Amino acid sequence: MLQCTAVTDVPFFEALLALATMEGGPEQPTDILAQDDFLLCELGEHDEATEHAAHVWTADVPDDDRDLWLLWTGTGAHRVYRFDTLPLCPALLRDLVTRAVTSCAYLDHHPGPHSWTVTDPLGDLITQHIHGEVQRLAAGDDSSDADADADTDRP
């Protein structure tokens, strides 16, 4: 399933208040967020009636897996935000062959599938591009450097 493509600006002062008052929050909330930050819904594709959810901060509290999430519905002037400190989804994916265990990265009782089945197409494209560049550099192909040098020689 593809990731939801909803994006929202972060309500800056409300976010700072939520970060400053949460147990295990950052010492300097202004180091975490900037006034013009945006967040992408991390859930899989869903309908308009379902809240979008974006992870903001992982609490630094022993034996407590509550994280700060920005949840929102609507668009434009009809957008409604809320910050909530919620537990993580307890679901685990176990690979019996490799014995690897993958935790769901979403909030508990999230709608739709777990995080390991949701793919981010933009992230996949960036990863493919990076792998291609690494392979090109490992093969000693520096043609893009020569192209860049040729561009700087023009008047």
mmCIF file with all atom_site columns, N, CA and C in Angstrom, residues 32-103:
data_model
loop_
_atom_site.group_PDB
_atom_site.id
_atom_site.type_symbol
_atom_site.label_atom_id
_atom_site.label_alt_id
_atom_site.label_comp_id
_atom_site.label_asym_id
_atom_site.label_entity_id
_atom_site.label_seq_id
_atom_site.pdbx_PDB_ins_code
_atom_site.Cartn_x
_atom_site.Cartn_y
_atom_site.Cartn_z
_atom_site.occupancy
_atom_site.B_iso_or_equiv
_atom_site.pdbx_formal_charge
_atom_site.auth_seq_id
_atom_site.auth_comp_id
_atom_site.auth_asym_id
_atom_site.auth_atom_id
_atom_site.pdbx_PDB_model_num
ATOM 1   N N  . ILE A 1 32  ? 14.069  21.369  17.668 1.00 0.00 ? 32  ILE A N  1
ATOM 2   C CA . ILE A 1 32  ? 13.383  20.278  16.983 1.00 0.00 ? 32  ILE A CA 1
ATOM 3   C C  . ILE A 1 32  ? 12.576  20.786  15.793 1.00 0.00 ? 32  ILE A C  1
ATOM 4   N N  . LEU A 1 33  ? 11.901  21.909  15.987 1.00 0.00 ? 33  LEU A N  1
ATOM 5   C CA . LEU A 1 33  ? 11.011  22.432  14.955 1.00 0.00 ? 33  LEU A CA 1
ATOM 6   C C  . LEU A 1 33  ? 11.381  23.850  14.569 1.00 0.00 ? 33  LEU A C  1
ATOM 7   N N  . ALA A 1 34  ? 11.149  24.171  13.334 1.00 0.00 ? 34  ALA A N  1
ATOM 8   C CA . ALA A 1 34  ? 11.290  25.544  12.847 1.00 0.00 ? 34  ALA A CA 1
ATOM 9   C C  . ALA A 1 34  ? 9.893   26.082  12.550 1.00 0.00 ? 34  ALA A C  1
ATOM 10  N N  . GLN A 1 35  ? 9.768   27.380  12.477 1.00 0.00 ? 35  GLN A N  1
ATOM 11  C CA . GLN A 1 35  ? 8.467   28.003  12.311 1.00 0.00 ? 35  GLN A CA 1
ATOM 12  C C  . GLN A 1 35  ? 7.796   27.643  10.988 1.00 0.00 ? 35  GLN A C  1
ATOM 13  N N  . ASP A 1 36  ? 8.563   27.239  9.988  1.00 0.00 ? 36  ASP A N  1
ATOM 14  C CA . ASP A 1 36  ? 7.972   26.934  8.682  1.00 0.00 ? 36  ASP A CA 1
ATOM 15  C C  . ASP A 1 36  ? 8.053   25.442  8.329  1.00 0.00 ? 36  ASP A C  1
ATOM 16  N N  . ASP A 1 37  ? 8.093   24.571  9.341  1.00 0.00 ? 37  ASP A N  1
ATOM 17  C CA . ASP A 1 37  ? 8.174   23.131  9.099  1.00 0.00 ? 37  ASP A CA 1
ATOM 18  C C  . ASP A 1 37  ? 6.844   22.560  8.607  1.00 0.00 ? 37  ASP A C  1
ATOM 19  N N  . PHE A 1 38  ? 6.962   21.490  7.828  1.00 0.00 ? 38  PHE A N  1
ATOM 20  C CA . PHE A 1 38  ? 5.809   20.749  7.343  1.00 0.00 ? 38  PHE A CA 1
ATOM 21  C C  . PHE A 1 38  ? 5.991   19.291  7.718  1.00 0.00 ? 38  PHE A C  1
ATOM 22  N N  . LEU A 1 39  ? 4.887   18.582  7.905  1.00 0.00 ? 39  LEU A N  1
ATOM 23  C CA . LEU A 1 39  ? 4.938   17.151  8.191  1.00 0.00 ? 39  LEU A CA 1
ATOM 24  C C  . LEU A 1 39  ? 4.043   16.409  7.216  1.00 0.00 ? 39  LEU A C  1
ATOM 25  N N  . LEU A 1 40  ? 4.453   15.202  6.878  1.00 0.00 ? 40  LEU A N  1
ATOM 26  C CA . LEU A 1 40  ? 3.742   14.326  5.966  1.00 0.00 ? 40  LEU A CA 1
ATOM 27  C C  . LEU A 1 40  ? 3.031   13.252  6.773  1.00 0.00 ? 40  LEU A C  1
ATOM 28  N N  . CYS A 1 41  ? 1.798   12.949  6.406  1.00 0.00 ? 41  CYS A N  1
ATOM 29  C CA . CYS A 1 41  ? 1.083   11.851  7.057  1.00 0.00 ? 41  CYS A CA 1
ATOM 30  C C  . CYS A 1 41  ? 1.875   10.575  6.806  1.00 0.00 ? 41  CYS A C  1
ATOM 31  N N  . GLU A 1 42  ? 2.089   9.802   7.866  1.00 0.00 ? 42  GLU A N  1
ATOM 32  C CA . GLU A 1 42  ? 2.906   8.597   7.758  1.00 0.00 ? 42  GLU A CA 1
ATOM 33  C C  . GLU A 1 42  ? 2.091   7.338   7.507  1.00 0.00 ? 42  GLU A C  1
ATOM 34  N N  . LEU A 1 43  ? 0.784   7.439   7.629  1.00 0.00 ? 43  LEU A N  1
ATOM 35  C CA . LEU A 1 43  ? -0.075  6.267   7.469  1.00 0.00 ? 43  LEU A CA 1
ATOM 36  C C  . LEU A 1 43  ? -0.197  5.862   6.013  1.00 0.00 ? 43  LEU A C  1
ATOM 37  N N  . GLY A 1 44  ? -0.747  4.683   5.795  1.00 0.00 ? 44  GLY A N  1
ATOM 38  C CA . GLY A 1 44  ? -1.082  4.266   4.445  1.00 0.00 ? 44  GLY A CA 1
ATOM 39  C C  . GLY A 1 44  ? -2.248  5.092   3.942  1.00 0.00 ? 44  GLY A C  1
ATOM 40  N N  . GLU A 1 45  ? -2.507  5.024   2.639  1.00 0.00 ? 45  GLU A N  1
ATOM 41  C CA . GLU A 1 45  ? -3.619  5.775   2.050  1.00 0.00 ? 45  GLU A CA 1
ATOM 42  C C  . GLU A 1 45  ? -4.900  5.492   2.841  1.00 0.00 ? 45  GLU A C  1
ATOM 43  N N  . HIS A 1 46  ? -5.704  6.546   3.048  1.00 0.00 ? 46  HIS A N  1
ATOM 44  C CA . HIS A 1 46  ? -6.945  6.392   3.800  1.00 0.00 ? 46  HIS A CA 1
ATOM 45  C C  . HIS A 1 46  ? -7.957  7.425   3.342  1.00 0.00 ? 46  HIS A C  1
ATOM 46  N N  . ASP A 1 47  ? -9.189  7.286   3.808  1.00 0.00 ? 47  ASP A N  1
ATOM 47  C CA . ASP A 1 47  ? -10.247 8.200   3.378  1.00 0.00 ? 47  ASP A CA 1
ATOM 48  C C  . ASP A 1 47  ? -10.185 9.518   4.155  1.00 0.00 ? 47  ASP A C  1
ATOM 49  N N  . GLU A 1 48  ? -11.003 10.472  3.735  1.00 0.00 ? 48  GLU A N  1
ATOM 50  C CA . GLU A 1 48  ? -10.975 11.812  4.328  1.00 0.00 ? 48  GLU A CA 1
ATOM 51  C C  . GLU A 1 48  ? -11.505 11.840  5.756  1.00 0.00 ? 48  GLU A C  1
ATOM 52  N N  . ALA A 1 49  ? -12.299 10.849  6.139  1.00 0.00 ? 49  ALA A N  1
ATOM 53  C CA . ALA A 1 49  ? -12.861 10.815  7.492  1.00 0.00 ? 49  ALA A CA 1
ATOM 54  C C  . ALA A 1 49  ? -11.826 10.377  8.525  1.00 0.00 ? 49  ALA A C  1
ATOM 55  N N  . THR A 1 50  ? -10.735 9.781   8.084  1.00 0.00 ? 50  THR A N  1
ATOM 56  C CA . THR A 1 50  ? -9.691  9.292   8.984  1.00 0.00 ? 50  THR A CA 1
ATOM 57  C C  . THR A 1 50  ? -8.673  10.384  9.256  1.00 0.00 ? 50  THR A C  1
ATOM 58  N N  . GLU A 1 51  ? -8.265  10.513  10.522 1.00 0.00 ? 51  GLU A N  1
ATOM 59  C CA . GLU A 1 51  ? -7.252  11.507  10.873 1.00 0.00 ? 51  GLU A CA 1
ATOM 60  C C  . GLU A 1 51  ? -5.906  11.151  10.239 1.00 0.00 ? 51  GLU A C  1
ATOM 61  N N  . HIS A 1 52  ? -5.215  12.183  9.765  1.00 0.00 ? 52  HIS A N  1
ATOM 62  C CA . HIS A 1 52  ? -3.831  12.019  9.334  1.00 0.00 ? 52  HIS A CA 1
ATOM 63  C C  . HIS A 1 52  ? -2.964  12.007  10.589 1.00 0.00 ? 52  HIS A C  1
ATOM 64  N N  . ALA A 1 53  ? -1.803  11.367  10.515 1.00 0.00 ? 53  ALA A N  1
ATOM 65  C CA . ALA A 1 53  ? -0.930  11.270  11.685 1.00 0.00 ? 53  ALA A CA 1
ATOM 66  C C  . ALA A 1 53  ? 0.529   11.424  11.262 1.00 0.00 ? 53  ALA A C  1
ATOM 67  N N  . ALA A 1 54  ? 1.254   12.275  11.991 1.00 0.00 ? 54  ALA A N  1
ATOM 68  C CA . ALA A 1 54  ? 2.689   12.463  11.749 1.00 0.00 ? 54  ALA A CA 1
ATOM 69  C C  . ALA A 1 54  ? 3.418   12.416  13.092 1.00 0.00 ? 54  ALA A C  1
ATOM 70  N N  . HIS A 1 55  ? 4.470   11.649  13.143 1.00 0.00 ? 55  HIS A N  1
ATOM 71  C CA . HIS A 1 55  ? 5.275   11.528  14.353 1.00 0.00 ? 55  HIS A CA 1
ATOM 72  C C  . HIS A 1 55  ? 6.081   12.806  14.553 1.00 0.00 ? 55  HIS A C  1
ATOM 73  N N  . VAL A 1 56  ? 6.083   13.334  15.771 1.00 0.00 ? 56  VAL A N  1
ATOM 74  C CA . VAL A 1 56  ? 6.817   14.561  16.075 1.00 0.00 ? 56  VAL A CA 1
ATOM 75  C C  . VAL A 1 56  ? 8.024   14.277  16.950 1.00 0.00 ? 56  VAL A C  1
ATOM 76  N N  . TRP A 1 57  ? 7.859   13.469  18.018 1.00 0.00 ? 57  TRP A N  1
ATOM 77  C CA . TRP A 1 57  ? 8.957   13.270  18.963 1.00 0.00 ? 57  TRP A CA 1
ATOM 78  C C  . TRP A 1 57  ? 8.805   11.941  19.681 1.00 0.00 ? 57  TRP A C  1
ATOM 79  N N  . THR A 1 58  ? 9.926   11.255  19.899 1.00 0.00 ? 58  THR A N  1
ATOM 80  C CA . THR A 1 58  ? 9.958   10.043  20.704 1.00 0.00 ? 58  THR A CA 1
ATOM 81  C C  . THR A 1 58  ? 10.348  10.424  22.115 1.00 0.00 ? 58  THR A C  1
ATOM 82  N N  . ALA A 1 59  ? 9.483   10.120  23.072 1.00 0.00 ? 59  ALA A N  1
ATOM 83  C CA . ALA A 1 59  ? 9.735   10.477  24.467 1.00 0.00 ? 59  ALA A CA 1
ATOM 84  C C  . ALA A 1 59  ? 10.951  9.734   25.002 1.00 0.00 ? 59  ALA A C  1
ATOM 85  N N  . ASP A 1 60  ? 11.737  10.430  25.803 1.00 0.00 ? 60  ASP A N  1
ATOM 86  C CA . ASP A 1 60  ? 12.910  9.843   26.431 1.00 0.00 ? 60  ASP A CA 1
ATOM 87  C C  . ASP A 1 60  ? 12.561  9.503   27.880 1.00 0.00 ? 60  ASP A C  1
ATOM 88  N N  . VAL A 1 61  ? 11.712  8.478   28.018 1.00 0.00 ? 61  VAL A N  1
ATOM 89  C CA . VAL A 1 61  ? 11.250  8.047   29.328 1.00 0.00 ? 61  VAL A CA 1
ATOM 90  C C  . VAL A 1 61  ? 11.413  6.536   29.402 1.00 0.00 ? 61  VAL A C  1
ATOM 91  N N  . PRO A 1 62  ? 12.126  6.045   30.429 1.00 0.00 ? 62  PRO A N  1
ATOM 92  C CA . PRO A 1 62  ? 12.287  4.589   30.532 1.00 0.00 ? 62  PRO A CA 1
ATOM 93  C C  . PRO A 1 62  ? 10.941  3.893   30.738 1.00 0.00 ? 62  PRO A C  1
ATOM 94  N N  . ASP A 1 63  ? 10.783  2.744   30.105 1.00 0.00 ? 63  ASP A N  1
ATOM 95  C CA . ASP A 1 63  ? 9.588   1.906   30.248 1.00 0.00 ? 63  ASP A CA 1
ATOM 96  C C  . ASP A 1 63  ? 8.297   2.603   29.814 1.00 0.00 ? 63  ASP A C  1
ATOM 97  N N  . ASP A 1 64  ? 8.390   3.578   28.947 1.00 0.00 ? 64  ASP A N  1
ATOM 98  C CA . ASP A 1 64  ? 7.198   4.248   28.439 1.00 0.00 ? 64  ASP A CA 1
ATOM 99  C C  . ASP A 1 64  ? 7.399   4.484   26.946 1.00 0.00 ? 64  ASP A C  1
ATOM 100 N N  . ASP A 1 65  ? 6.561   3.871   26.152 1.00 0.00 ? 65  ASP A N  1
ATOM 101 C CA . ASP A 1 65  ? 6.719   3.982   24.700 1.00 0.00 ? 65  ASP A CA 1
ATOM 102 C C  . ASP A 1 65  ? 5.736   4.978   24.105 1.00 0.00 ? 65  ASP A C  1
ATOM 103 N N  . ARG A 1 66  ? 5.525   6.093   24.783 1.00 0.00 ? 66  ARG A N  1
ATOM 104 C CA . ARG A 1 66  ? 4.603   7.116   24.281 1.00 0.00 ? 66  ARG A CA 1
ATOM 105 C C  . ARG A 1 66  ? 5.382   8.163   23.497 1.00 0.00 ? 66  ARG A C  1
ATOM 106 N N  . ASP A 1 67  ? 4.854   8.455   22.306 1.00 0.00 ? 67  ASP A N  1
ATOM 107 C CA . ASP A 1 67  ? 5.476   9.448   21.438 1.00 0.00 ? 67  ASP A CA 1
ATOM 108 C C  . ASP A 1 67  ? 4.482   10.569  21.166 1.00 0.00 ? 67  ASP A C  1
ATOM 109 N N  . LEU A 1 68  ? 5.015   11.732  20.784 1.00 0.00 ? 68  LEU A N  1
ATOM 110 C CA . LEU A 1 68  ? 4.165   12.863  20.445 1.00 0.00 ? 68  LEU A CA 1
ATOM 111 C C  . LEU A 1 68  ? 3.814   12.787  18.971 1.00 0.00 ? 68  LEU A C  1
ATOM 112 N N  . TRP A 1 69  ? 2.514   12.862  18.680 1.00 0.00 ? 69  TRP A N  1
ATOM 113 C CA . TRP A 1 69  ? 2.002   12.802  17.318 1.00 0.00 ? 69  TRP A CA 1
ATOM 114 C C  . TRP A 1 69  ? 1.181   14.043  17.028 1.00 0.00 ? 69  TRP A C  1
ATOM 115 N N  . LEU A 1 70  ? 1.274   14.517  15.794 1.00 0.00 ? 70  LEU A N  1
ATOM 116 C CA . LEU A 1 70  ? 0.376   15.555  15.295 1.00 0.00 ? 70  LEU A CA 1
ATOM 117 C C  . LEU A 1 70  ? -0.688  14.841  14.479 1.00 0.00 ? 70  LEU A C  1
ATOM 118 N N  . LEU A 1 71  ? -1.940  15.051  14.856 1.00 0.00 ? 71  LEU A N  1
ATOM 119 C CA . LEU A 1 71  ? -3.070  14.459  14.153 1.00 0.00 ? 71  LEU A CA 1
ATOM 120 C C  . LEU A 1 71  ? -3.903  15.591  13.580 1.00 0.00 ? 71  LEU A C  1
ATOM 121 N N  . TRP A 1 72  ? -4.414  15.415  12.369 1.00 0.00 ? 72  TRP A N  1
ATOM 122 C CA . TRP A 1 72  ? -5.220  16.471  11.764 1.00 0.00 ? 72  TRP A CA 1
ATOM 123 C C  . TRP A 1 72  ? -6.231  15.905  10.788 1.00 0.00 ? 72  TRP A C  1
ATOM 124 N N  . THR A 1 73  ? -7.281  16.696  10.579 1.00 0.00 ? 73  THR A N  1
ATOM 125 C CA . THR A 1 73  ? -8.287  16.398  9.563  1.00 0.00 ? 73  THR A CA 1
ATOM 126 C C  . THR A 1 73  ? -8.581  17.685  8.814  1.00 0.00 ? 73  THR A C  1
ATOM 127 N N  . GLY A 1 74  ? -9.188  17.534  7.657  1.00 0.00 ? 74  GLY A N  1
ATOM 128 C CA . GLY A 1 74  ? -9.577  18.693  6.871  1.00 0.00 ? 74  GLY A CA 1
ATOM 129 C C  . GLY A 1 74  ? -8.416  19.306  6.118  1.00 0.00 ? 74  GLY A C  1
ATOM 130 N N  . THR A 1 75  ? -8.761  20.347  5.341  1.00 0.00 ? 75  THR A N  1
ATOM 131 C CA . THR A 1 75  ? -7.762  21.057  4.551  1.00 0.00 ? 75  THR A CA 1
ATOM 132 C C  . THR A 1 75  ? -8.003  22.551  4.662  1.00 0.00 ? 75  THR A C  1
ATOM 133 N N  . GLY A 1 76  ? -6.981  23.319  4.344  1.00 0.00 ? 76  GLY A N  1
ATOM 134 C CA . GLY A 1 76  ? -7.090  24.779  4.311  1.00 0.00 ? 76  GLY A CA 1
ATOM 135 C C  . GLY A 1 76  ? -7.621  25.355  5.608  1.00 0.00 ? 76  GLY A C  1
ATOM 136 N N  . ALA A 1 77  ? -8.596  26.256  5.495  1.00 0.00 ? 77  ALA A N  1
ATOM 137 C CA . ALA A 1 77  ? -9.172  26.920  6.669  1.00 0.00 ? 77  ALA A CA 1
ATOM 138 C C  . ALA A 1 77  ? -9.989  25.952  7.522  1.00 0.00 ? 77  ALA A C  1
ATOM 139 N N  . HIS A 1 78  ? -10.324 24.791  6.981  1.00 0.00 ? 78  HIS A N  1
ATOM 140 C CA . HIS A 1 78  ? -11.121 23.805  7.708  1.00 0.00 ? 78  HIS A CA 1
ATOM 141 C C  . HIS A 1 78  ? -10.257 22.740  8.381  1.00 0.00 ? 78  HIS A C  1
ATOM 142 N N  . ARG A 1 79  ? -8.954  22.950  8.411  1.00 0.00 ? 79  ARG A N  1
ATOM 143 C CA . ARG A 1 79  ? -8.039  21.991  9.019  1.00 0.00 ? 79  ARG A CA 1
ATOM 144 C C  . ARG A 1 79  ? -8.120  22.097  10.537 1.00 0.00 ? 79  ARG A C  1
ATOM 145 N N  . VAL A 1 80  ? -8.217  20.948  11.199 1.00 0.00 ? 80  VAL A N  1
ATOM 146 C CA . VAL A 1 80  ? -8.275  20.883  12.651 1.00 0.00 ? 80  VAL A CA 1
ATOM 147 C C  . VAL A 1 80  ? -7.092  20.039  13.123 1.00 0.00 ? 80  VAL A C  1
ATOM 148 N N  . TYR A 1 81  ? -6.276  20.605  14.027 1.00 0.00 ? 81  TYR A N  1
ATOM 149 C CA . TYR A 1 81  ? -5.086  19.940  14.540 1.00 0.00 ? 81  TYR A CA 1
ATOM 150 C C  . TYR A 1 81  ? -5.305  19.486  15.978 1.00 0.00 ? 81  TYR A C  1
ATOM 151 N N  . ARG A 1 82  ? -4.530  18.479  16.352 1.00 0.00 ? 82  ARG A N  1
ATOM 152 C CA . ARG A 1 82  ? -4.394  18.158  17.770 1.00 0.00 ? 82  ARG A CA 1
ATOM 153 C C  . ARG A 1 82  ? -3.067  17.438  17.971 1.00 0.00 ? 82  ARG A C  1
ATOM 154 N N  . PHE A 1 83  ? -2.446  17.694  19.107 1.00 0.00 ? 83  PHE A N  1
ATOM 155 C CA . PHE A 1 83  ? -1.239  16.979  19.496 1.00 0.00 ? 83  PHE A CA 1
ATOM 156 C C  . PHE A 1 83  ? -1.640  15.989  20.569 1.00 0.00 ? 83  PHE A C  1
ATOM 157 N N  . ASP A 1 84  ? -1.060  14.793  20.505 1.00 0.00 ? 84  ASP A N  1
ATOM 158 C CA . ASP A 1 84  ? -1.385  13.796  21.517 1.00 0.00 ? 84  ASP A CA 1
ATOM 159 C C  . ASP A 1 84  ? -0.158  12.925  21.752 1.00 0.00 ? 84  ASP A C  1
ATOM 160 N N  . THR A 1 85  ? 0.042   12.571  23.013 1.00 0.00 ? 85  THR A N  1
ATOM 161 C CA . THR A 1 85  ? 1.105   11.647  23.378 1.00 0.00 ? 85  THR A CA 1
ATOM 162 C C  . THR A 1 85  ? 0.471   10.268  23.443 1.00 0.00 ? 85  THR A C  1
ATOM 163 N N  . LEU A 1 86  ? 0.862   9.406   22.524 1.00 0.00 ? 86  LEU A N  1
ATOM 164 C CA . LEU A 1 86  ? 0.193   8.120   22.350 1.00 0.00 ? 86  LEU A CA 1
ATOM 165 C C  . LEU A 1 86  ? 1.191   6.969   22.390 1.00 0.00 ? 86  LEU A C  1
ATOM 166 N N  . PRO A 1 87  ? 0.734   5.802   22.851 1.00 0.00 ? 87  PRO A N  1
ATOM 167 C CA . PRO A 1 87  ? 1.610   4.627   22.812 1.00 0.00 ? 87  PRO A CA 1
ATOM 168 C C  . PRO A 1 87  ? 1.791   4.147   21.380 1.00 0.00 ? 87  PRO A C  1
ATOM 169 N N  . LEU A 1 88  ? 2.882   3.432   21.152 1.00 0.00 ? 88  LEU A N  1
ATOM 170 C CA . LEU A 1 88  ? 3.146   2.863   19.834 1.00 0.00 ? 88  LEU A CA 1
ATOM 171 C C  . LEU A 1 88  ? 2.326   1.596   19.627 1.00 0.00 ? 88  LEU A C  1
ATOM 172 N N  . CYS A 1 89  ? 2.081   1.277   18.383 1.00 0.00 ? 89  CYS A N  1
ATOM 173 C CA . CYS A 1 89  ? 1.391   0.048   18.021 1.00 0.00 ? 89  CYS A CA 1
ATOM 174 C C  . CYS A 1 89  ? 2.233   -1.140  18.514 1.00 0.00 ? 89  CYS A C  1
ATOM 175 N N  . PRO A 1 90  ? 1.621   -2.095  19.190 1.00 0.00 ? 90  PRO A N  1
ATOM 176 C CA . PRO A 1 90  ? 2.397   -3.230  19.720 1.00 0.00 ? 90  PRO A CA 1
ATOM 177 C C  . PRO A 1 90  ? 2.684   -4.329  18.690 1.00 0.00 ? 90  PRO A C  1
ATOM 178 N N  . ALA A 1 91  ? 2.194   -4.181  17.466 1.00 0.00 ? 91  ALA A N  1
ATOM 179 C CA . ALA A 1 91  ? 2.347   -5.240  16.463 1.00 0.00 ? 91  ALA A CA 1
ATOM 180 C C  . ALA A 1 91  ? 3.808   -5.441  16.077 1.00 0.00 ? 91  ALA A C  1
ATOM 181 N N  . LEU A 1 92  ? 4.170   -6.695  15.898 1.00 0.00 ? 92  LEU A N  1
ATOM 182 C CA . LEU A 1 92  ? 5.523   -7.072  15.489 1.00 0.00 ? 92  LEU A CA 1
ATOM 183 C C  . LEU A 1 92  ? 5.442   -7.976  14.271 1.00 0.00 ? 92  LEU A C  1
ATOM 184 N N  . LEU A 1 93  ? 6.384   -7.824  13.366 1.00 0.00 ? 93  LEU A N  1
ATOM 185 C CA . LEU A 1 93  ? 6.519   -8.708  12.211 1.00 0.00 ? 93  LEU A CA 1
ATOM 186 C C  . LEU A 1 93  ? 7.774   -9.529  12.445 1.00 0.00 ? 93  LEU A C  1
ATOM 187 N N  . ARG A 1 94  ? 7.601   -10.835 12.521 1.00 0.00 ? 94  ARG A N  1
ATOM 188 C CA . ARG A 1 94  ? 8.741   -11.729 12.779 1.00 0.00 ? 94  ARG A CA 1
ATOM 189 C C  . ARG A 1 94  ? 9.077   -12.515 11.514 1.00 0.00 ? 94  ARG A C  1
ATOM 190 N N  . ASP A 1 95  ? 10.352  -12.470 11.132 1.00 0.00 ? 95  ASP A N  1
ATOM 191 C CA . ASP A 1 95  ? 10.851  -13.267 10.020 1.00 0.00 ? 95  ASP A CA 1
ATOM 192 C C  . ASP A 1 95  ? 11.460  -14.520 10.633 1.00 0.00 ? 95  ASP A C  1
ATOM 193 N N  . LEU A 1 96  ? 10.823  -15.647 10.416 1.00 0.00 ? 96  LEU A N  1
ATOM 194 C CA . LEU A 1 96  ? 11.273  -16.882 11.057 1.00 0.00 ? 96  LEU A CA 1
ATOM 195 C C  . LEU A 1 96  ? 12.607  -17.372 10.518 1.00 0.00 ? 96  LEU A C  1
ATOM 196 N N  . VAL A 1 97  ? 12.942  -17.010 9.284  1.00 0.00 ? 97  VAL A N  1
ATOM 197 C CA . VAL A 1 97  ? 14.199  -17.458 8.689  1.00 0.00 ? 97  VAL A CA 1
ATOM 198 C C  . VAL A 1 97  ? 15.377  -16.667 9.270  1.00 0.00 ? 97  VAL A C  1
ATOM 199 N N  . THR A 1 98  ? 15.264  -15.337 9.262  1.00 0.00 ? 98  THR A N  1
ATOM 200 C CA . THR A 1 98  ? 16.381  -14.506 9.727  1.00 0.00 ? 98  THR A CA 1
ATOM 201 C C  . THR A 1 98  ? 16.276  -14.141 11.207 1.00 0.00 ? 98  THR A C  1
ATOM 202 N N  . ARG A 1 99  ? 15.117  -14.436 11.802 1.00 0.00 ? 99  ARG A N  1
ATOM 203 C CA . ARG A 1 99  ? 14.831  -14.095 13.205 1.00 0.00 ? 99  ARG A CA 1
ATOM 204 C C  . ARG A 1 99  ? 14.773  -12.580 13.434 1.00 0.00 ? 99  ARG A C  1
ATOM 205 N N  . ALA A 1 100 ? 14.614  -11.826 12.353 1.00 0.00 ? 100 ALA A N  1
ATOM 206 C CA . ALA A 1 100 ? 14.479  -10.374 12.470 1.00 0.00 ? 100 ALA A CA 1
ATOM 207 C C  . ALA A 1 100 ? 13.077  -10.040 12.969 1.00 0.00 ? 100 ALA A C  1
ATOM 208 N N  . VAL A 1 101 ? 13.008  -9.002  13.795 1.00 0.00 ? 101 VAL A N  1
ATOM 209 C CA . VAL A 1 101 ? 11.732  -8.535  14.320 1.00 0.00 ? 101 VAL A CA 1
ATOM 210 C C  . VAL A 1 101 ? 11.593  -7.062  13.946 1.00 0.00 ? 101 VAL A C  1
ATOM 211 N N  . THR A 1 102 ? 10.477  -6.726  13.304 1.00 0.00 ? 102 THR A N  1
ATOM 212 C CA . THR A 1 102 ? 10.208  -5.349  12.906 1.00 0.00 ? 102 THR A CA 1
ATOM 213 C C  . THR A 1 102 ? 8.981   -4.862  13.663 1.00 0.00 ? 102 THR A C  1
ATOM 214 N N  . SER A 1 103 ? 9.122   -3.740  14.358 1.00 0.00 ? 103 SER A N  1
ATOM 215 C CA . SER A 1 103 ? 8.006   -3.141  15.087 1.00 0.00 ? 103 SER A CA 1
ATOM 216 C C  . SER A 1 103 ? 7.239   -2.209  14.165 1.00 0.00 ? 103 SER A C  1
#
